[in-house]
XYZ file of C-alpha atoms in Angstrom:
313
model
C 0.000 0.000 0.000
C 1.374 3.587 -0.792
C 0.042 5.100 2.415
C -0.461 3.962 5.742
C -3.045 5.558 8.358
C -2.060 4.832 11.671
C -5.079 5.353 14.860
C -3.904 5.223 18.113
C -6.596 4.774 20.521
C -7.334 4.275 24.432
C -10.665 3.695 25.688
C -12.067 5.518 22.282
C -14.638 2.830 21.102
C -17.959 4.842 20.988
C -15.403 7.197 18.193
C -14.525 4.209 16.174
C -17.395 3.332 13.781
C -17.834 6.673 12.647
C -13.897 7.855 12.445
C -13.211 3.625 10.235
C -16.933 4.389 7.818
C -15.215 7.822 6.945
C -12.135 5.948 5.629
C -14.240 3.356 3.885
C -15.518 6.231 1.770
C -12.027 7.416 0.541
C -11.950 8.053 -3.122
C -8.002 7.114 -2.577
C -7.704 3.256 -2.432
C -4.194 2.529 -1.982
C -3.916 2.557 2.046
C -3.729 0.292 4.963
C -5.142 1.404 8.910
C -3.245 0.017 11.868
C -5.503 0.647 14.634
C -3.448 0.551 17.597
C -4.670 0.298 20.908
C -3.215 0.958 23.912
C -4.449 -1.220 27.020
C -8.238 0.160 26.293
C -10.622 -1.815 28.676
C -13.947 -1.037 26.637
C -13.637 -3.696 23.956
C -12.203 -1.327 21.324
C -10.353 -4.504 20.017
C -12.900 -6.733 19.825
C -15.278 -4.360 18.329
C -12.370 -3.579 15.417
C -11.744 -7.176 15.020
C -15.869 -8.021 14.570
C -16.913 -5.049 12.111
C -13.483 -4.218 10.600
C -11.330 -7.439 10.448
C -9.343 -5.726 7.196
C -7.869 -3.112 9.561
C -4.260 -4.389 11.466
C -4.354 -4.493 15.063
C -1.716 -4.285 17.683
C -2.366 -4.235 21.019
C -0.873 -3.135 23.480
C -1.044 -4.396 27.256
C -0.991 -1.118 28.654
C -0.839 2.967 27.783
C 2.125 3.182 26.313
C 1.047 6.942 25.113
C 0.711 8.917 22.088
C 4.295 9.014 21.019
C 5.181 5.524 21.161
C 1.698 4.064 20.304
C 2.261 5.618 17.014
C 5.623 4.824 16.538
C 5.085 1.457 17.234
C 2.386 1.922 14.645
C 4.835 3.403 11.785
C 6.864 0.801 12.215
C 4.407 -1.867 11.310
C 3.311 0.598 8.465
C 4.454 -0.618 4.403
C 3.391 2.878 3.295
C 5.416 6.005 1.691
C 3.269 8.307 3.274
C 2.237 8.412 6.968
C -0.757 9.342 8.484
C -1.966 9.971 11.969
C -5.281 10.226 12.896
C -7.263 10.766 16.158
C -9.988 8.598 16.910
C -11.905 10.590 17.677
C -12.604 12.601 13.817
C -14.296 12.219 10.558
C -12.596 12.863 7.669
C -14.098 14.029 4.223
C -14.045 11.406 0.983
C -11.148 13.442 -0.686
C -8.871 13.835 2.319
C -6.030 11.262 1.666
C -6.567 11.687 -1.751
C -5.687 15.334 -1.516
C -2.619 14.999 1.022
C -1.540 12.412 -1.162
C -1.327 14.764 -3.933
C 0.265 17.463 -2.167
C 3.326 15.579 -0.791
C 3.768 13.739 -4.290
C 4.052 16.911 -6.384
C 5.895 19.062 -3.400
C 9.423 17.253 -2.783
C 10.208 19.943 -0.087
C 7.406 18.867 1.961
C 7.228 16.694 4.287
C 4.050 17.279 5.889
C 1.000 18.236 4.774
C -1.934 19.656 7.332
C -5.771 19.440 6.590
C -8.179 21.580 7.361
C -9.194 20.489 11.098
C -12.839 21.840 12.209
C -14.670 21.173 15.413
C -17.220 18.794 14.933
C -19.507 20.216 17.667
C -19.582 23.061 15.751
C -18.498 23.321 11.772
C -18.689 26.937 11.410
C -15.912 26.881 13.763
C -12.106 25.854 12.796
C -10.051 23.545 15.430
C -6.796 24.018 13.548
C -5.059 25.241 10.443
C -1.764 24.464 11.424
C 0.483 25.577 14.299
C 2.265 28.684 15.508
C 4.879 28.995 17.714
C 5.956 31.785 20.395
C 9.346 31.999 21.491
C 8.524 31.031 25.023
C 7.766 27.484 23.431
C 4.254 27.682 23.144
C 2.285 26.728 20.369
C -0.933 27.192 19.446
C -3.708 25.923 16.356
C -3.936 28.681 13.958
C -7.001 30.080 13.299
C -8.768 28.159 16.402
C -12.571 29.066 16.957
C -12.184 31.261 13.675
C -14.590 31.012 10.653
C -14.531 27.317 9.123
C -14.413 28.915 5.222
C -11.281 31.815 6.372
C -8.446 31.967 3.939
C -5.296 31.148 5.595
C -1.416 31.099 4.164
C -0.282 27.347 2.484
C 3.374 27.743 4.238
C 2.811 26.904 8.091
C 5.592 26.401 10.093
C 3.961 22.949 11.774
C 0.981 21.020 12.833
C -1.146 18.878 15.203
C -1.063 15.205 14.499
C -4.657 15.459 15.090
C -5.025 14.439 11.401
C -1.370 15.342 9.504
C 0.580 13.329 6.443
C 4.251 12.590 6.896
C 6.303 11.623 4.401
C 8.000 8.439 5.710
C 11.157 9.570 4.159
C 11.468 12.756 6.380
C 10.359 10.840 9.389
C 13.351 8.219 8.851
C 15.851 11.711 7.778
C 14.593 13.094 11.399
C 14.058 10.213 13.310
C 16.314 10.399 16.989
C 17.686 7.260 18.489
C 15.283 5.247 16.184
C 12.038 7.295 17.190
C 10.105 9.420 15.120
C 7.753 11.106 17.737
C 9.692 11.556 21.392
C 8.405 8.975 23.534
C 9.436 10.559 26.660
C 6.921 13.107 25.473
C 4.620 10.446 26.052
C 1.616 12.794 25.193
C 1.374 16.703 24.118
C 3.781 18.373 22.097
C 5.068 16.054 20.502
C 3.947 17.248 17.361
C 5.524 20.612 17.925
C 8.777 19.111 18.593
C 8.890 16.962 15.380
C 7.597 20.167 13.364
C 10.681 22.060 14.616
C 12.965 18.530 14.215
C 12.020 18.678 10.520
C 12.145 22.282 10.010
C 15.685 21.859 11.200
C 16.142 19.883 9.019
C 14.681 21.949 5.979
C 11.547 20.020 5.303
C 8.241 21.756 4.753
C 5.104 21.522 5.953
C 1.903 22.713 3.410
C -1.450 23.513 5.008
C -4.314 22.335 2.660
C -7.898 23.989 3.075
C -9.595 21.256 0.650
C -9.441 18.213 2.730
C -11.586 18.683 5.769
C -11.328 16.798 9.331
C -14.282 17.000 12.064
C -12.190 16.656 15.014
C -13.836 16.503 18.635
C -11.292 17.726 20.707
C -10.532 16.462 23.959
C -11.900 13.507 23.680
C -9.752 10.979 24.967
C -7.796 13.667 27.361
C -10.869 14.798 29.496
C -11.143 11.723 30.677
C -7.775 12.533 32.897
C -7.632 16.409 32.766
C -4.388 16.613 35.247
C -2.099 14.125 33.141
C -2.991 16.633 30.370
C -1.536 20.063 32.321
C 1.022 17.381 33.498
C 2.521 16.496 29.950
C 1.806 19.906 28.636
C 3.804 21.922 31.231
C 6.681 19.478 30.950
C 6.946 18.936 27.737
C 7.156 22.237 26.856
C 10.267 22.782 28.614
C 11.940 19.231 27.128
C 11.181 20.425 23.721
C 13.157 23.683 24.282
C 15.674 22.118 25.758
C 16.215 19.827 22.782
C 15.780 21.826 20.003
C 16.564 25.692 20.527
C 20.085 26.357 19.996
C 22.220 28.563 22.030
C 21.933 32.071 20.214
C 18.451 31.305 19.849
C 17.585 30.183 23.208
C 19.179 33.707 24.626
C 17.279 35.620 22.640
C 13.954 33.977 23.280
C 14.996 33.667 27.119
C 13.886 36.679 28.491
C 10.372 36.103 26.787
C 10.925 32.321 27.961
C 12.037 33.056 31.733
C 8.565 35.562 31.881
C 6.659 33.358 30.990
C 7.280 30.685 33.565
C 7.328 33.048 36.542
C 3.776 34.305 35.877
C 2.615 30.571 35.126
C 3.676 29.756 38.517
C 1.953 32.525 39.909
C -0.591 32.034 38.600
C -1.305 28.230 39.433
C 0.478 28.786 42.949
C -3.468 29.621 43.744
C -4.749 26.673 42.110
C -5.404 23.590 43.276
C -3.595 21.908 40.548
C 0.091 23.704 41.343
C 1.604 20.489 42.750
C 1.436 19.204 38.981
C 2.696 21.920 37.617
C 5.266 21.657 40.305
C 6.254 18.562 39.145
C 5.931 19.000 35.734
C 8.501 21.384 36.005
C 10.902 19.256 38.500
C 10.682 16.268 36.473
C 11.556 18.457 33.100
C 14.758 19.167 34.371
C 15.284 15.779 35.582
C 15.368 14.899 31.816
C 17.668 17.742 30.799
C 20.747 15.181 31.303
C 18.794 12.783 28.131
C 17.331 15.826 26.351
C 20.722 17.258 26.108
C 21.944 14.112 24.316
C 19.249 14.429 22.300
C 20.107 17.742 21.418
C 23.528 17.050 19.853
C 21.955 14.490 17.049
C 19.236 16.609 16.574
C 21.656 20.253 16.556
C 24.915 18.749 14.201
C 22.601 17.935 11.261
C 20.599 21.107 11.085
C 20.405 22.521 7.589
C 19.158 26.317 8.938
C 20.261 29.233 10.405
C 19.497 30.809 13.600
C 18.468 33.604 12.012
C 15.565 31.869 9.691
C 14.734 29.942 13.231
C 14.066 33.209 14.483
C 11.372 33.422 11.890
C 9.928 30.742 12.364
C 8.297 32.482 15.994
C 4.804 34.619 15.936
C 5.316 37.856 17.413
C-alpha cells in the first residue's frame, strides 16, 4: 500500500465506527489502517476485530502513550506516506486523496496539514496548522475562527490530530530510532517533530480542501491533570532539545517571563503540585534531552536567524 493511516486509541470505542466508515468512503484506495490500541478496557479490540477485520491491530497491554503508540504503529506501516489520525474525527471522501497529492508533487514537503474543524460546531475551525511563540508555546492557527477563512499554504507545523508525513522525512529526522519523542509520552510532541524537521529543511503545506471533524478532547478529558502534566513538561523538554544557544538567549527573556507568571498564577490553584512537578521532572530529563540535542543540533540545515522566523510575534 502507498500510504499507511495509523489510529492510536485508548478507551475511544464509541469514536470508532464513525472515524473507520469515513475511511471506507475514501476516493483514494491505496492505504492500509493500523488501529493501535493501547491497554483500552472497553472492547475497542474486539469491536475492530468483529466489524473491521481488514484493519491491522496491535495491542498493546498497557498505555504506552501517544508518542510511542504511534511509533510502534509506523513501524508496522508498508506505506510512503504516513498518516496519523485521532480517533476521535471524521474525515471528508477526498482527504487522503488530496494529502496524497500534495506531498507527491511538493518534494520539499514533508508534511502536509488538513483543514481540522470542530465537529460540535463546523462553522468553527479547530486548527489550520500551528504557531509557535518563542517562550515554546504553540498554538492551532485560526482556532474558533470562521470554518471557510483563507489562511497562508506555508505553516511552520501542525497537530497530528489528522497530519501526512512523508515516511522519508520521518526516517531523515528520526532520533535514536524514534520518530515522535516517547518521553513526550503525550502533548507536544507534534511541535517538537515540526521544529525537528524544520531543522532539518523540510516543509510543511497547510491544505484547506481536505476537511477533518475533530472533537477535541476527547480521549484527554477523561484525565484532565495528566494533560496540564505532559503539557507543562513537555514544553520545557522540547526547548531544551531543540533551541540552539543564540536562539535560546534571545527567546529567554520572553521564555524566563513566561514561567514566573505561570507559577503565579497556578500557585493559587489547586492543581500547582502538577505543575510543580511537571517542572521538576523536566529538568530531571535535561541530562537525556541534552543528548538528544547534539543528534538533533549537528545535522541542522538552517540558520538561527531563519529559526528566528519561524516564531509569531
Amino acid at each position: 500500500m502507498e500510504t499507511s493511516v495509523i489510529i492510536v486509541n485508548y478507551n475511544g470505542k464509541e469514536h470508532l465506527k464513525e472515524c473507520f466508515d469515513s475511511l471506507k468512503e475514501q476516493t483514494y484506495k491505496s492505504f492500509e489502517i493500523i488501529f493501535v490500541d493501547n491497554g483500552s478496557s472497553d472492547d475497542s479490540i474486539e469491536f475492530t476485530k468483529k466489524h473491521y477485520p481488514s484493519i491491522k491491530t496491535i495491542k498493546n497491554e498497557k498505555n504506552e502513550g501517544f508518542a510511542k503508540g504511534n511509533n510502534i504503529g509506523i513501524k508496522q506501516s508498508s506505506g510512503k506516506y504516513i498518516v496519523l489520525l485521532n480517533n476521535d474525527t471524521k474525515v471528508s471522501r477526498d482527504f487522503l486523496q488530496e494529502l496524497v497529492q500534495e506531498a507527491k508533487e511538493n518534494n520539499e514537503v514533508g508534511t502536509v496539514a488538513p483543514r481540522i474543524i470542530l465537529y460540535s460546531d463546523p462553522t468553527k475551525l479547530n486548527s489550520t496548522g500551528l504557531i509557535l511563540f518563542k517562550d515554546g508555546v504553540a498554538k492551532d492557527r485560526g482556532f474558533l475562527e470562521e470554518s471557510n477563512k483563507q489562511f497562508s499554504k506555508e505553516i511552520f507545523g501542525a497537530t497530528a490530530a489528522a497530519i501526512l508525513y512523508k515516511k522519508e522525512m520521518l526516517d531523515d529526522i528520526s532520533v535514536q530510532g524514534e520518530y515522535l519523542d516517547e518521553d513526550f509520552f503525550a502533548y507536544n510532541e507534534d511541535l517538537d517533530l515540526s521544529f525537528r524537521a524544520q531543522l532539518r529543511g523540510w516543509k510543511c503545506s497547510y491544505l484547506k480542501k481536505p476537511c477533518v471533524y475533530h472533537k477535541i478532547n476527547a480521549t484527554s478529558k477523561k484525565v484532565p491533570r495528566l494533560k496540564l502534566y505532559w503539557g507543562t513538561r513537555n514544553k520545557l523538554l522540547f526547548i531544551m532539545k531543540t533551541y540552539p544557544l543564540e536562539v535560546l538567549i534571545r527567546c529567554f527573556p520572553t521564555l524566563f517571563i513566561r514561567q514566573i507568571f505561570s507559577l503565579i498564577y497556578y500557585s493559587t490553584k489547586p492543581n500547582f503540585p502538577v505543575v510543580l512537578k511537571a517542572r521538576i521532572d523536566a529538568f530531571l530529563l535535561m541530562p537525556k534531552m541534552i543528548k538528544k540535542r547534539k543528534k538533533i543540533l549537528a545535522g541542522r540545515k538552517v540558520s538561527n536567524k531563519e529559526i528566528m522566523k519561524w516564531f509569531e510575534k
